[in-house]
Short mmCIF file of C-alpha atoms in Angstrom, two decimals:
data_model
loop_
_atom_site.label_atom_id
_atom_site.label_comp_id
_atom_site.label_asym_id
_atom_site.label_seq_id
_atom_site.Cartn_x
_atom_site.Cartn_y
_atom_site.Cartn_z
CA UNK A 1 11.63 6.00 13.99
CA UNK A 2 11.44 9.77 12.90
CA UNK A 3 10.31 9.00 9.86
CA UNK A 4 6.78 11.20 10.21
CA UNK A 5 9.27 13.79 10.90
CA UNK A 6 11.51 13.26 8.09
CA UNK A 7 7.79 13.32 5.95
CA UNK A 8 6.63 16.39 7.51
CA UNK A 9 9.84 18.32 6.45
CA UNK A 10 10.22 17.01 2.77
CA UNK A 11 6.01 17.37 2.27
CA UNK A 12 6.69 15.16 -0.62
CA UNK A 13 3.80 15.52 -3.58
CA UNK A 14 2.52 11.91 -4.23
CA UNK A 15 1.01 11.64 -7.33
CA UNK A 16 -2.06 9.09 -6.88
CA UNK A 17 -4.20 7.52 -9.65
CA UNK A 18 -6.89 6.37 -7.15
CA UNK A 19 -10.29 5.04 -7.14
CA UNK A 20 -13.83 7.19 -6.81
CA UNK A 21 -14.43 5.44 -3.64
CA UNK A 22 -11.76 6.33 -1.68
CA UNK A 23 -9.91 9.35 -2.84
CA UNK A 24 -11.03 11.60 0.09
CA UNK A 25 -10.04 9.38 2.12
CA UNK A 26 -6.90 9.20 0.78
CA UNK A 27 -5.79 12.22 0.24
CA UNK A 28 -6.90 13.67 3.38
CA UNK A 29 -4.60 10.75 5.16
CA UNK A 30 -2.01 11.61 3.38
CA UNK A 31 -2.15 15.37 4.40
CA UNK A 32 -1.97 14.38 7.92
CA UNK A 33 1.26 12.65 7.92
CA UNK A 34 2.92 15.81 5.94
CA UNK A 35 2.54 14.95 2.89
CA UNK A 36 0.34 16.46 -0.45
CA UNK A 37 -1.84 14.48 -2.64
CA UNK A 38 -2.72 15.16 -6.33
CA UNK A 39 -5.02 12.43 -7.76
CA UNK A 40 -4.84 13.63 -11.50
CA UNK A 41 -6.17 10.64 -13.56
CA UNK A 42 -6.65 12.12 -17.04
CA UNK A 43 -4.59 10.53 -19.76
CA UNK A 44 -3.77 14.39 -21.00
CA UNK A 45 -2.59 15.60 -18.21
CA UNK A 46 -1.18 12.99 -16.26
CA UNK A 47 2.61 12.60 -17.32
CA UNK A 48 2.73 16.38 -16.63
CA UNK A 49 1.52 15.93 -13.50
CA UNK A 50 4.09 13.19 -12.87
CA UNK A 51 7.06 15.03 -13.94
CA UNK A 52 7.06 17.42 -10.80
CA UNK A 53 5.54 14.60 -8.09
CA UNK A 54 7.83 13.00 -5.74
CA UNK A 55 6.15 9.41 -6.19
CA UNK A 56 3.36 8.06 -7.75
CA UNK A 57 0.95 5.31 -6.60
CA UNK A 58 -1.43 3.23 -9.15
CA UNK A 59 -4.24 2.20 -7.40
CA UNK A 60 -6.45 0.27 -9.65
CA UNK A 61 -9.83 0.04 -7.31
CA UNK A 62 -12.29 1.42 -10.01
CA UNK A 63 -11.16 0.85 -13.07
CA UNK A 64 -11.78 1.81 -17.03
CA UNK A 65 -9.65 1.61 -20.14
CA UNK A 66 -9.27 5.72 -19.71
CA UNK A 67 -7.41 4.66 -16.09
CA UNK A 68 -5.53 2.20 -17.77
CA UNK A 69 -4.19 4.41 -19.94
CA UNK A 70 -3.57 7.18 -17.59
CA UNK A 71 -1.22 4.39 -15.63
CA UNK A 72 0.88 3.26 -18.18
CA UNK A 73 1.41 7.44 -19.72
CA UNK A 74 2.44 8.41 -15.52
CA UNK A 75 3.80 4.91 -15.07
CA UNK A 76 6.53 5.44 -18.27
CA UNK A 77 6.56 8.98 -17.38
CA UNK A 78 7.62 8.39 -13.48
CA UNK A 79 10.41 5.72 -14.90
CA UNK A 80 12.24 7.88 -17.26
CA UNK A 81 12.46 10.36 -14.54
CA UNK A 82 14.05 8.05 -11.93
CA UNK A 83 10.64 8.47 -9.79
CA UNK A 84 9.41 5.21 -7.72
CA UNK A 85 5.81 3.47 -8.42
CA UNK A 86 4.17 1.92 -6.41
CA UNK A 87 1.00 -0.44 -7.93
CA UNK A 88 -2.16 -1.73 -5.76
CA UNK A 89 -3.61 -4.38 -8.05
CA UNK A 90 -6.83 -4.03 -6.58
CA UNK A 91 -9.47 -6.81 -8.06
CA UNK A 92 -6.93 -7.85 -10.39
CA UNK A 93 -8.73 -11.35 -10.82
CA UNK A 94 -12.31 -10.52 -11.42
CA UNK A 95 -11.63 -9.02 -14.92
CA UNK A 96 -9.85 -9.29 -18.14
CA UNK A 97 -9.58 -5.66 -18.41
CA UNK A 98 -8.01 -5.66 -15.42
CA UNK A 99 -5.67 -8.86 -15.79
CA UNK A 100 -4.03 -7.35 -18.46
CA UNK A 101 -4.01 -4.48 -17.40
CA UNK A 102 -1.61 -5.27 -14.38
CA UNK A 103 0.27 -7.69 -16.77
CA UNK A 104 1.19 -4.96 -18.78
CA UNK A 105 2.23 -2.65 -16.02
CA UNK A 106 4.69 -5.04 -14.27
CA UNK A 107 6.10 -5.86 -17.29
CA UNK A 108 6.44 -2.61 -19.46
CA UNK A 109 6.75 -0.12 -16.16
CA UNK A 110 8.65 -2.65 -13.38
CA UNK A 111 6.62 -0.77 -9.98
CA UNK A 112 9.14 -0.68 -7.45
CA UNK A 113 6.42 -1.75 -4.91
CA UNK A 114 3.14 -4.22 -5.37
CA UNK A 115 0.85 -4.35 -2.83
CA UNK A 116 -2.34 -6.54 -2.17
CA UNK A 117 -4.32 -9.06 -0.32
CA UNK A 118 -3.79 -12.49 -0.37
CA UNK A 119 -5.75 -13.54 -3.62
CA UNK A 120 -4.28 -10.56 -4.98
CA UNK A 121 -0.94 -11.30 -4.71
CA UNK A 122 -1.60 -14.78 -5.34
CA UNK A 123 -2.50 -13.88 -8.70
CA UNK A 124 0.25 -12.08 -9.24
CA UNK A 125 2.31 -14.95 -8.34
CA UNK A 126 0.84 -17.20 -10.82
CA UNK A 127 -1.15 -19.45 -8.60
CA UNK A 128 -5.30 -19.49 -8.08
CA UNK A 129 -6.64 -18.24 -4.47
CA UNK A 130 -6.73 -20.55 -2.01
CA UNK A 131 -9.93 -20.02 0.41
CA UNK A 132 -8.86 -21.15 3.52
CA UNK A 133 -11.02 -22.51 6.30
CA UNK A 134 -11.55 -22.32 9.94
CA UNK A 135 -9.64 -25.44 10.75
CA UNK A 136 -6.14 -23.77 8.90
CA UNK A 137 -3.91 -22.40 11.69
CA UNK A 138 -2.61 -19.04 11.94
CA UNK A 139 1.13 -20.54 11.23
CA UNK A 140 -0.42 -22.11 7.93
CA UNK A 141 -1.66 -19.33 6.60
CA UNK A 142 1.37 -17.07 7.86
CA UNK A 143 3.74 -19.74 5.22
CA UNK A 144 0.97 -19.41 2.64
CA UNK A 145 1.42 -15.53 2.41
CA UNK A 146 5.33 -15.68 2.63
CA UNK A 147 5.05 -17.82 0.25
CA UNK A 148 3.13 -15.82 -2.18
CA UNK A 149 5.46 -12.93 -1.30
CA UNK A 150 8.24 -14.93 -2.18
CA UNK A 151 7.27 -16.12 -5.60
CA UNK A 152 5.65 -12.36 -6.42
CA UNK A 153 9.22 -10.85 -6.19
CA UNK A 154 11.42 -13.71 -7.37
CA UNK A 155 8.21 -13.50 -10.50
CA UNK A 156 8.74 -9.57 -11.15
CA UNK A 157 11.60 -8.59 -9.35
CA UNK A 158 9.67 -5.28 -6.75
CA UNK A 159 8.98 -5.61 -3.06
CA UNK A 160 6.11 -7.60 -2.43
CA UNK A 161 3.86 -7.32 0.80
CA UNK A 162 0.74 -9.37 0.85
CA UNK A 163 -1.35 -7.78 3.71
CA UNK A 164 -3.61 -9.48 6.16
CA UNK A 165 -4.19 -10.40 9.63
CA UNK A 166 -0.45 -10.19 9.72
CA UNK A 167 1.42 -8.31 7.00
CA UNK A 168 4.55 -10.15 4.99
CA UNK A 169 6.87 -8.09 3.04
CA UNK A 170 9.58 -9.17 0.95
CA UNK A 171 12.87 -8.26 -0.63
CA UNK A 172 15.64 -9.57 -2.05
CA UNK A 173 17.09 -11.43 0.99
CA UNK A 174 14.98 -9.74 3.47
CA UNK A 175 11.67 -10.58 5.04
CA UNK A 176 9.96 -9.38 7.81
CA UNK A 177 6.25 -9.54 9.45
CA UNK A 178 4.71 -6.68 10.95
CA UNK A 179 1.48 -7.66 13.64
CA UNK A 180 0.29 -4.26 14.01
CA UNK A 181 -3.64 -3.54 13.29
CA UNK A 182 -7.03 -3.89 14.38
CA UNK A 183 -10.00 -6.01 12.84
CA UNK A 184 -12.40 -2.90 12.84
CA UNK A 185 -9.63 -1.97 9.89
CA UNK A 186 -11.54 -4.85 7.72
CA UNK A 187 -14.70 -2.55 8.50
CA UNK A 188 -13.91 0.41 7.08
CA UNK A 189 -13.37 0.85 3.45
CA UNK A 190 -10.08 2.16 1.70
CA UNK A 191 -8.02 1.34 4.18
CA UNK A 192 -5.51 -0.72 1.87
CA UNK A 193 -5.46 2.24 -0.48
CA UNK A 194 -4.78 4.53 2.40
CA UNK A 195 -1.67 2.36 2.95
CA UNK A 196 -0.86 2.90 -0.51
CA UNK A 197 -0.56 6.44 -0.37
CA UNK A 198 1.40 5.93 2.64
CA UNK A 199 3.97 4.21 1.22
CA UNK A 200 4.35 6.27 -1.43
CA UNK A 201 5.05 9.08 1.11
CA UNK A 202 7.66 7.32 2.73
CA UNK A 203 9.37 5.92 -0.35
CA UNK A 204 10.08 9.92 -0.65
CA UNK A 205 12.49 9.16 2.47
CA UNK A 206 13.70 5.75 2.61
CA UNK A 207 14.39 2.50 0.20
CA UNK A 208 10.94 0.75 -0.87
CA UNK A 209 11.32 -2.22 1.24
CA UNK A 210 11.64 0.03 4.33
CA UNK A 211 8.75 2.28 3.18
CA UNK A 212 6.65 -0.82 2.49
CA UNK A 213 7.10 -2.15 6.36
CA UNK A 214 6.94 1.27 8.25
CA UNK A 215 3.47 2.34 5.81
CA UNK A 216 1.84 -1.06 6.73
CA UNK A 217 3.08 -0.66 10.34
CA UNK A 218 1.54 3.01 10.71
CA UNK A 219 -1.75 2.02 9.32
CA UNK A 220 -1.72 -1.02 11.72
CA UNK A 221 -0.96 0.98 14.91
CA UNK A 222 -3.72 3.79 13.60
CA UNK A 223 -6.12 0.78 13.65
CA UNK A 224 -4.68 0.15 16.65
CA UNK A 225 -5.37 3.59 18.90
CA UNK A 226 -8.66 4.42 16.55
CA UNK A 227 -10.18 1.62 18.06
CA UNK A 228 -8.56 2.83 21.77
CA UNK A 229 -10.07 5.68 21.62
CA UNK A 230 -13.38 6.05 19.61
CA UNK A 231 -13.68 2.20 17.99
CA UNK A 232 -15.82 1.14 20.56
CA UNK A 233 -18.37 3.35 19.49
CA UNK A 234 -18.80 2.37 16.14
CA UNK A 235 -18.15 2.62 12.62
CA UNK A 236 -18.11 6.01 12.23
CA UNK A 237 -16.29 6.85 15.26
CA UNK A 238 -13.32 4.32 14.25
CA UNK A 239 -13.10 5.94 10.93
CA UNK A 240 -12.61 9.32 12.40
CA UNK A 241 -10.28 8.16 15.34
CA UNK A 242 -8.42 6.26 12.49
CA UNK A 243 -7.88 9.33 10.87
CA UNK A 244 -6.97 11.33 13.50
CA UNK A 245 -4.78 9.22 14.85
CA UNK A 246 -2.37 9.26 11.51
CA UNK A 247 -1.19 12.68 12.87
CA UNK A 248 -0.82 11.17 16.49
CA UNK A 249 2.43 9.67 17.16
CA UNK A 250 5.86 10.64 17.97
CA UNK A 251 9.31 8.75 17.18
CA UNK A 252 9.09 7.00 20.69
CA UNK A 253 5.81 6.07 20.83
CA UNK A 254 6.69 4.34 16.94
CA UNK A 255 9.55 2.72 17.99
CA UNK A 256 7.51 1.23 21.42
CA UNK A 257 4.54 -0.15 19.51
CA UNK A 258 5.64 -1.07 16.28
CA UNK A 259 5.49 -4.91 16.13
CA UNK A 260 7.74 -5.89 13.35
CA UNK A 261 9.27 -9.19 13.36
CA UNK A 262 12.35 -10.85 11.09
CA UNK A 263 11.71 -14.13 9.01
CA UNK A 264 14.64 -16.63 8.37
CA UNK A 265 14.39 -16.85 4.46
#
């Protein structure tokens, strides 16, 4: 698993359309594995800014119509040009704006990656959230989001990985679950749009259904030796461990702790 090495020697640019809360965050994560963030958003500038990117990631966490807009210019933009998209539907149920918003990108722009939650993706699939309670086993809710990840790429034809305790993605004929992570992750905000970025990184090196499981599966082991070596603290020692630790690994220690397990379709 060199592929933090492969990262570090392309330094793809990774054009992000990110959220207010977590662009630091982001950017600064993404600088750590070897790559460079730009997180243009302005609907004038934004196809330009596309045009010389390696990837660009649509991360819809604080949203307006002025985002919306900036998407679907750098969404169009990034398809002409033969550049992948990746699209974190973040909150797509609790707004209209943002319903069709996401409708409208997965049908006129096609992302070659969606990413989300559970309720997210469930949306996405065409089904309402199911809460689920304390009595549902881990096995139950394991079908539930391979199911969702199922109907989200057989709906709109992109790798789908609905994220959770356990993280599902799905392809084609391929499925796999990766275990890696850390509940302190569910503590600190922007992780999912950290993955994001991630991904988009490694979609610079390798075919989106491998840079979907090896961006969830960093993230996941981060969470992992954060909480080894600072977690325990607190907060705000996780988040920088977390960080740090995104610059951390080599190839072997990757390949030793990456938990990533093949479903039977």
């Amino acid at each position: 698993m060199d592929f933090l090495y492969q990262i570090q020697k392309k330094s793809p640019l990774i054009h992000m359309i990110s959220n207010y809360v977590t662009a630091t965050d982001t950017a600064n994560a993404l600088l750590a594995i070897g790559a460079s963030p730009v997180m243009s958003d302005d609907p004038l500038e934004v196809e330009e800014v596309t045009s010389i990117a390696d990837a660009l990631v649509l991360n819809m966490g604080t949203f307006s119509p002025a985002h919306a807009e900036a998407m679907f210019l750098a969404g169009k933009k990034a398809k002409s040009m033969g550049k992948s998209v990746i699209l974190d539907p973040v909150g797509v149920g609790i707004s209209r704006l943002r319903r069709e918003a996401v409708k409208r990108i997965l049908e006129e722009i096609g992302p070659d990656i969606v990413k989300g939650n559970f309720s997210e993706m469930a949306f996405l699939a065409g089904e309402e959230s199911r809460s689920r309670g304390v009595d549902v086993s881990e096995e139950d809710a394991r079908k539930d989001g391979l199911s969702i990840a199922l109907k989200v790429y057989q709906k709109w034809g992109c790798v789908a990985a609905v994220t959770g305790k356990t993280d599902i993605v799905v392809f084609q004929n391929k499925a796999v679950e990766i275990y890696n992570g850390h509940p302190a992750l569910k503590k600190m905000t922007g992780t999912g749009c950290i993955t994001g970025g991630i991904i988009g990184a490694f979609l610079c090196i390798e075919d989106a259904f491998s840079a979907a499981v090896h961006g969830l599966m960093l993230v996941g082991l981060c969470g992992e030796k954060g909480y080894e070596k600072a977690g325990y603290l607190g907060s705000g020692s996780f988040h920088r461990a977390f960080m740090d630790a995104l610059s951390d690994w080599t190839a072997e220690e990757l390949e030793k702790r990456g938990k990533i397990s093949e479903i039977r379709l």
